[in-house]
CSV table of C-alpha atoms in Angstrom, one decimal:
chain,number,residue,atom,x,y,z
A,1,MET,CA,-96.3,100.9,-44.9
A,2,SER,CA,-93.8,101.0,-47.4
A,3,GLN,CA,-92.1,97.9,-46.7
A,4,LEU,CA,-94.9,95.6,-46.2
A,5,TYR,CA,-95.0,97.0,-50.1
A,6,ASP,CA,-91.3,96.2,-51.2
A,7,LEU,CA,-91.7,92.9,-49.5
A,8,PHE,CA,-94.8,91.6,-50.6
A,9,ILE,CA,-96.2,93.2,-53.6
A,10,ALA,CA,-93.2,95.3,-55.3
A,11,PRO,CA,-91.8,92.3,-56.9
A,12,PHE,CA,-95.0,91.9,-58.7
A,13,THR,CA,-95.9,95.3,-60.0
A,14,GLU,CA,-91.9,95.8,-61.1
A,15,PHE,CA,-91.5,92.6,-62.5
A,16,GLU,CA,-93.1,90.9,-65.6
A,17,PHE,CA,-91.2,87.5,-65.1
A,18,MET,CA,-92.6,87.3,-61.5
A,19,ARG,CA,-96.6,88.4,-62.5
A,20,ARG,CA,-95.9,85.5,-65.4
A,21,ALA,CA,-94.8,83.0,-62.9
A,22,LEU,CA,-97.6,84.1,-60.2
A,23,VAL,CA,-100.0,83.6,-62.9
A,24,GLY,CA,-98.8,80.4,-63.5
A,25,VAL,CA,-98.7,78.9,-60.3
A,26,PHE,CA,-102.1,79.9,-59.4
A,27,ALA,CA,-103.4,78.0,-63.0
A,28,LEU,CA,-101.3,74.9,-61.4
A,29,ALA,CA,-102.8,75.5,-58.2
A,30,LEU,CA,-106.4,75.4,-59.5
A,31,GLY,CA,-106.4,72.6,-61.6
A,32,ALA,CA,-103.9,70.1,-59.8
A,33,GLY,CA,-105.4,70.9,-56.3
A,34,PRO,CA,-108.6,69.0,-57.2
A,35,ILE,CA,-106.8,65.9,-58.8
A,36,GLY,CA,-104.6,65.5,-55.6
A,37,VAL,CA,-107.4,65.3,-53.4
A,38,PHE,CA,-108.9,62.7,-55.4
A,39,LEU,CA,-105.3,61.1,-55.9
A,40,MET,CA,-105.0,60.8,-52.1
A,41,LEU,CA,-108.6,59.4,-51.4
A,42,ARG,CA,-108.0,57.1,-53.5
A,43,ARG,CA,-104.8,55.8,-52.6
A,44,MET,CA,-103.0,56.4,-55.5
A,45,SER,CA,-100.1,59.3,-54.5
A,46,LEU,CA,-97.5,57.1,-56.0
A,47,VAL,CA,-99.3,56.8,-59.0
A,48,GLY,CA,-98.9,60.9,-59.3
A,49,ASP,CA,-95.2,60.5,-58.6
A,50,ALA,CA,-95.0,57.4,-61.1
A,51,MET,CA,-96.1,59.2,-63.6
A,52,ALA,CA,-94.7,62.8,-63.1
A,53,HIS,CA,-91.5,60.8,-64.3
A,54,ALA,CA,-93.2,58.5,-67.0
A,55,VAL,CA,-93.4,62.1,-68.5
A,56,LEU,CA,-89.5,63.2,-68.7
A,57,PRO,CA,-88.5,60.3,-71.8
A,58,GLY,CA,-91.3,61.7,-74.3
A,59,ALA,CA,-90.5,65.4,-73.3
A,60,ALA,CA,-86.8,64.6,-73.2
A,61,ILE,CA,-87.6,62.9,-77.3
A,62,GLY,CA,-89.5,66.4,-78.4
A,63,PHE,CA,-86.6,68.3,-76.9
A,64,LEU,CA,-84.0,66.0,-79.0
A,65,ILE,CA,-86.3,66.6,-82.1
A,66,SER,CA,-87.1,70.2,-81.8
A,67,GLY,CA,-85.4,71.6,-79.1
A,68,LEU,CA,-87.0,73.7,-76.4
A,69,SER,CA,-90.1,73.7,-77.9
A,70,LEU,CA,-93.8,73.7,-76.0
A,71,PHE,CA,-95.6,71.7,-78.7
A,72,ALA,CA,-92.7,69.2,-79.0
A,73,MET,CA,-92.5,68.8,-75.2
A,74,THR,CA,-96.0,68.7,-74.6
A,75,ALA,CA,-96.7,66.1,-77.2
A,76,GLY,CA,-94.0,63.9,-76.1
A,77,GLY,CA,-95.1,64.2,-72.5
A,78,LEU,CA,-98.5,63.4,-73.3
A,79,ILE,CA,-97.5,60.5,-75.7
A,80,ALA,CA,-95.5,59.1,-73.2
A,81,GLY,CA,-97.7,59.4,-69.8
A,82,PHE,CA,-100.0,57.6,-71.2
A,83,VAL,CA,-98.1,54.7,-72.9
A,84,VAL,CA,-96.6,53.9,-69.3
A,85,ALA,CA,-100.1,54.2,-67.6
A,86,LEU,CA,-101.4,52.0,-70.3
A,87,LEU,CA,-98.3,49.6,-70.1
A,88,ALA,CA,-98.7,49.1,-66.3
A,89,GLY,CA,-102.3,48.4,-66.5
A,90,LEU,CA,-102.0,45.6,-69.5
A,91,VAL,CA,-98.8,44.3,-67.5
A,92,SER,CA,-100.8,44.1,-64.1
A,93,ARG,CA,-103.9,42.7,-65.6
A,94,ALA,CA,-101.9,40.2,-67.9
A,95,THR,CA,-99.4,38.8,-64.9
A,96,GLU,CA,-99.2,38.6,-61.5
A,97,LEU,CA,-97.7,42.2,-60.7
A,98,LYS,CA,-99.5,44.5,-59.1
A,99,GLU,CA,-100.2,48.0,-60.8
A,100,ASP,CA,-98.4,49.5,-58.6
A,101,ALA,CA,-95.2,47.6,-58.7
A,102,SER,CA,-95.2,47.5,-62.4
A,103,LEU,CA,-95.6,51.5,-62.2
A,104,ALA,CA,-92.7,51.5,-60.3
A,105,VAL,CA,-90.6,49.5,-62.6
A,106,PHE,CA,-91.7,52.0,-65.7
A,107,PHE,CA,-91.4,55.0,-64.4
A,108,LEU,CA,-87.9,54.1,-62.9
A,109,ILE,CA,-86.8,53.0,-66.4
A,110,SER,CA,-88.8,56.3,-67.8
A,111,LEU,CA,-86.6,58.6,-65.5
A,112,ALA,CA,-83.4,56.9,-66.1
A,113,VAL,CA,-83.8,57.0,-70.2
A,114,GLY,CA,-85.3,60.7,-69.8
A,115,VAL,CA,-82.1,61.9,-67.8
A,116,THR,CA,-79.8,59.9,-69.7
A,117,ILE,CA,-81.4,61.2,-73.2
A,118,ILE,CA,-81.1,64.9,-71.6
A,119,SER,CA,-77.1,64.4,-70.7
A,120,VAL,CA,-76.1,63.1,-73.6
A,121,ARG,CA,-77.1,65.5,-76.2
A,122,GLY,CA,-78.2,68.4,-73.8
A,123,THR,CA,-76.6,70.1,-71.0
A,124,ASN,CA,-76.1,70.5,-67.5
A,125,ILE,CA,-78.7,73.8,-67.7
A,126,ASP,CA,-81.2,71.5,-69.7
A,127,LEU,CA,-80.8,68.9,-67.3
A,128,LEU,CA,-82.0,71.0,-64.3
A,129,HIS,CA,-84.5,72.6,-66.8
A,130,PHE,CA,-86.2,69.5,-67.0
A,131,LEU,CA,-85.8,68.2,-63.4
A,132,PHE,CA,-86.7,71.6,-61.7
A,133,GLY,CA,-88.7,73.8,-63.9
A,134,SER,CA,-88.1,77.1,-65.3
A,135,VAL,CA,-91.2,78.9,-63.6
A,136,LEU,CA,-89.4,82.1,-63.3
A,137,ALA,CA,-89.1,81.9,-67.2
A,138,LEU,CA,-92.5,81.0,-68.3
A,139,ASP,CA,-93.8,82.5,-71.8
A,140,ASP,CA,-97.0,83.2,-72.7
A,141,GLN,CA,-97.8,80.0,-74.6
A,142,THR,CA,-96.9,78.3,-71.5
A,143,LEU,CA,-99.0,80.0,-69.3
A,144,ILE,CA,-102.4,79.5,-72.1
A,145,LEU,CA,-101.1,76.2,-72.0
A,146,ILE,CA,-101.4,75.7,-67.8
A,147,ALA,CA,-104.7,77.6,-67.8
A,148,VAL,CA,-106.0,75.5,-70.8
A,149,ASN,CA,-105.0,72.7,-69.0
A,150,ALA,CA,-106.6,74.0,-65.8
A,151,THR,CA,-109.6,74.6,-67.6
A,152,VAL,CA,-110.1,71.1,-69.4
A,153,THR,CA,-109.0,69.8,-65.6
A,154,LEU,CA,-112.0,71.7,-63.8
A,155,ILE,CA,-115.0,70.8,-66.6
A,156,GLY,CA,-113.7,67.3,-66.8
A,157,LEU,CA,-114.3,66.9,-63.0
A,158,ALA,CA,-117.2,68.4,-63.2
A,159,PHE,CA,-118.6,65.6,-65.5
A,160,ILE,CA,-117.2,62.8,-63.9
A,161,TYR,CA,-117.3,64.0,-60.1
A,162,ARG,CA,-120.2,61.8,-58.8
A,163,PRO,CA,-118.5,58.3,-59.7
A,164,LEU,CA,-115.4,59.8,-58.9
A,165,VAL,CA,-116.7,60.2,-54.9
A,166,LEU,CA,-118.5,57.3,-55.4
A,167,GLU,CA,-115.8,55.2,-55.8
A,168,CYS,CA,-113.9,56.9,-53.0
A,169,VAL,CA,-116.9,56.3,-50.7
A,170,ASP,CA,-118.1,52.8,-52.0
A,171,PRO,CA,-116.2,51.5,-54.9
A,172,LEU,CA,-118.4,47.9,-55.0
A,173,TYR,CA,-121.5,50.2,-54.8
A,174,LEU,CA,-120.6,51.9,-57.6
A,175,ARG,CA,-119.9,49.0,-59.7
A,176,SER,CA,-123.3,47.1,-58.6
A,177,VAL,CA,-125.3,49.6,-59.5
A,178,SER,CA,-123.4,52.0,-62.5
A,179,THR,CA,-120.7,50.9,-65.0
A,180,ALA,CA,-119.0,54.6,-65.2
A,181,GLY,CA,-116.5,53.7,-62.9
A,182,GLY,CA,-114.5,52.3,-65.7
A,183,PRO,CA,-114.4,55.8,-68.6
A,184,ALA,CA,-114.4,57.7,-65.4
A,185,HIS,CA,-111.4,56.4,-64.3
A,186,LEU,CA,-109.4,56.7,-67.5
A,187,ILE,CA,-110.8,60.2,-67.6
A,188,PHE,CA,-109.1,61.2,-64.3
A,189,LEU,CA,-105.8,59.9,-65.5
A,190,ALA,CA,-105.9,61.8,-68.6
A,191,LEU,CA,-106.5,64.6,-66.3
A,192,LEU,CA,-103.7,63.4,-64.4
A,193,VAL,CA,-101.6,63.5,-67.0
A,194,ILE,CA,-102.0,67.0,-68.7
A,195,ASN,CA,-101.7,68.3,-65.2
A,196,LEU,CA,-98.5,66.6,-64.9
A,197,VAL,CA,-97.3,68.1,-68.1
A,198,SER,CA,-98.4,71.5,-66.7
A,199,GLY,CA,-96.3,71.0,-63.8
A,200,PHE,CA,-93.3,69.8,-65.7
A,201,HIS,CA,-93.3,73.1,-67.8
A,202,ALA,CA,-93.2,74.7,-64.3
A,203,LEU,CA,-91.6,72.8,-61.7
A,204,GLY,CA,-90.2,70.4,-63.8
A,205,THR,CA,-90.4,66.5,-63.4
A,206,LEU,CA,-89.4,65.7,-60.0
A,207,LEU,CA,-91.7,69.0,-58.0
A,208,ALA,CA,-94.8,68.4,-60.9
A,209,VAL,CA,-96.4,65.9,-58.6
A,210,GLY,CA,-95.9,68.3,-55.4
A,211,ILE,CA,-97.8,70.8,-56.2
A,212,MET,CA,-100.8,67.9,-56.7
A,213,MET,CA,-100.3,66.3,-53.2
A,214,VAL,CA,-99.0,68.6,-50.4
A,215,PRO,CA,-101.7,70.9,-50.8
A,216,ALA,CA,-104.1,67.7,-51.0
A,217,ALA,CA,-102.7,66.3,-47.4
A,218,ILE,CA,-102.9,69.6,-46.2
A,219,GLY,CA,-106.7,69.5,-46.8
A,220,ARG,CA,-107.2,66.3,-45.5
A,221,PHE,CA,-106.5,67.8,-42.0
A,222,TRP,CA,-109.1,70.7,-42.2
A,223,ALA,CA,-111.7,68.8,-43.4
A,224,ARG,CA,-114.0,65.3,-44.0
A,225,ASP,CA,-116.3,66.3,-47.0
A,226,ILE,CA,-114.4,66.4,-50.5
A,227,THR,CA,-115.5,69.7,-51.4
A,228,THR,CA,-114.0,71.0,-48.8
A,229,MET,CA,-111.2,69.1,-49.1
A,230,ILE,CA,-110.4,70.5,-52.9
A,231,VAL,CA,-111.6,74.4,-51.8
A,232,VAL,CA,-108.6,74.4,-49.1
A,233,ALA,CA,-105.9,72.1,-51.6
A,234,VAL,CA,-106.5,74.8,-53.8
A,235,ILE,CA,-106.2,77.9,-51.3
A,236,ALA,CA,-103.0,75.8,-50.0
A,237,GLY,CA,-101.4,75.6,-53.5
A,238,THR,CA,-102.0,79.2,-54.2
A,239,ILE,CA,-100.7,80.5,-51.1
A,240,SER,CA,-97.3,78.0,-51.3
A,241,GLY,CA,-97.3,79.7,-55.0
A,242,TYR,CA,-97.4,83.3,-53.5
A,243,ALA,CA,-95.1,82.9,-50.7
A,244,GLY,CA,-92.6,80.3,-52.6
A,245,LEU,CA,-92.2,82.8,-55.5
A,246,LEU,CA,-91.3,85.9,-52.7
A,247,LEU,CA,-89.5,83.6,-50.9
A,248,SER,CA,-87.1,83.0,-54.1
A,249,PHE,CA,-87.3,86.5,-54.9
A,250,HIS,CA,-85.9,87.7,-51.6
A,251,THR,CA,-83.5,84.9,-50.9
A,252,SER,CA,-82.6,83.5,-54.2
A,253,ALA,CA,-83.7,80.4,-53.4
A,254,PRO,CA,-84.8,78.5,-56.7
A,255,ALA,CA,-88.2,79.4,-57.2
A,256,GLY,CA,-89.9,75.6,-57.7
A,257,PRO,CA,-88.5,74.2,-54.9
A,258,ALA,CA,-89.5,77.3,-52.8
A,259,VAL,CA,-93.0,76.8,-53.6
A,260,ILE,CA,-93.1,72.9,-52.7
A,261,LEU,CA,-90.9,74.2,-49.1
A,262,VAL,CA,-93.7,76.6,-48.3
A,263,ALA,CA,-96.6,74.1,-49.2
A,264,GLY,CA,-94.0,71.9,-47.0
A,265,VAL,CA,-94.5,74.2,-44.4
A,266,LEU,CA,-98.0,74.7,-44.4
A,267,TYR,CA,-98.6,70.7,-44.2
A,268,ALA,CA,-96.4,70.6,-40.8
A,269,ILE,CA,-98.7,73.4,-39.0
A,270,SER,CA,-101.7,71.5,-40.6
A,271,LEU,CA,-100.2,68.2,-39.3
A,272,LEU,CA,-99.9,70.2,-35.7
A,273,PHE,CA,-102.9,72.2,-35.4
A,274,GLY,CA,-105.6,70.8,-38.5
A,275,SER,CA,-108.8,70.4,-37.0
A,276,VAL,CA,-109.1,67.1,-38.3
A,277,GLY,CA,-106.6,64.3,-37.1
A,278,GLY,CA,-104.0,67.1,-36.1
A,279,LEU,CA,-101.7,66.2,-33.5
A,280,VAL,CA,-102.6,68.6,-31.2
A,281,ARG,CA,-106.4,68.3,-31.3
A,282,GLN,CA,-105.6,64.4,-30.4
A,283,LEU,CA,-103.2,65.1,-27.7
A,284,PHE,CA,-105.7,67.4,-26.1
A,285,PRO,CA,-109.0,66.9,-27.6
A,286,GLY,CA,-110.9,68.9,-24.5
A,287,ARG,CA,-113.7,71.4,-25.4
A,288,HIS,CA,-111.7,74.4,-26.1
A,289,LEU,CA,-110.7,73.1,-29.2
A,290,GLU,CA,-114.0,71.5,-30.7
A,291,ALA,CA,-115.4,73.2,-33.4
């Protein structure tokens, strides 16, 4: 029992930075999991990745102005994310370039600009902080920001849940019976950006979207209805956060990548044994595997 306690519980009871990190990743999973599910169902997974990189130049400009200031980097990241989303939408509507292609162009430019700014005016440590986050160094202000963003996300999704679900199932029907699709899409993009900013502070710009998309993909292998998918995604995200922090603590592996690696292991297990479309289920669809 003592060994189990030392392995699974002691790191969080004995070290405050581990408790802070645990609260942070739990709040991230709670807000980002549902967003990831809707991104996946609406075939916008790469949009999430593009938006994650779009946050970087704004945060880098905030860093230039005020250093490692939570307010400056958050405000810069939010502004950059919204600007890139707006520009990509305008380009796709004003030209023949599709939205995914315009987003790809803007996210590559944004990533290059952000890395250049940090490299020229900062240090290698600053660059690593921006790219891979600092989940083990979360302070009270950052934790409050992540928790507030998660709360806003859940409240926002509650208001637009019906049109989001209808758009995932039958977008043509939604357009024929309601005009709520457009406003719901804009609110959804706003919720996406604020969750990416939260993920940026904890996991960095390269891994922020990982806490959204990998748990969402896990949920897809265990459920058919959207509500259950969201629940599974949130559970997968919290387990990944807890196990990833333990892996980092006991092996000295980087905490952010460790969280996503654990999520990757859960994804591999789900891919093989998931009750909805898992490989084993497809290879052996016998009566003994039926739910």
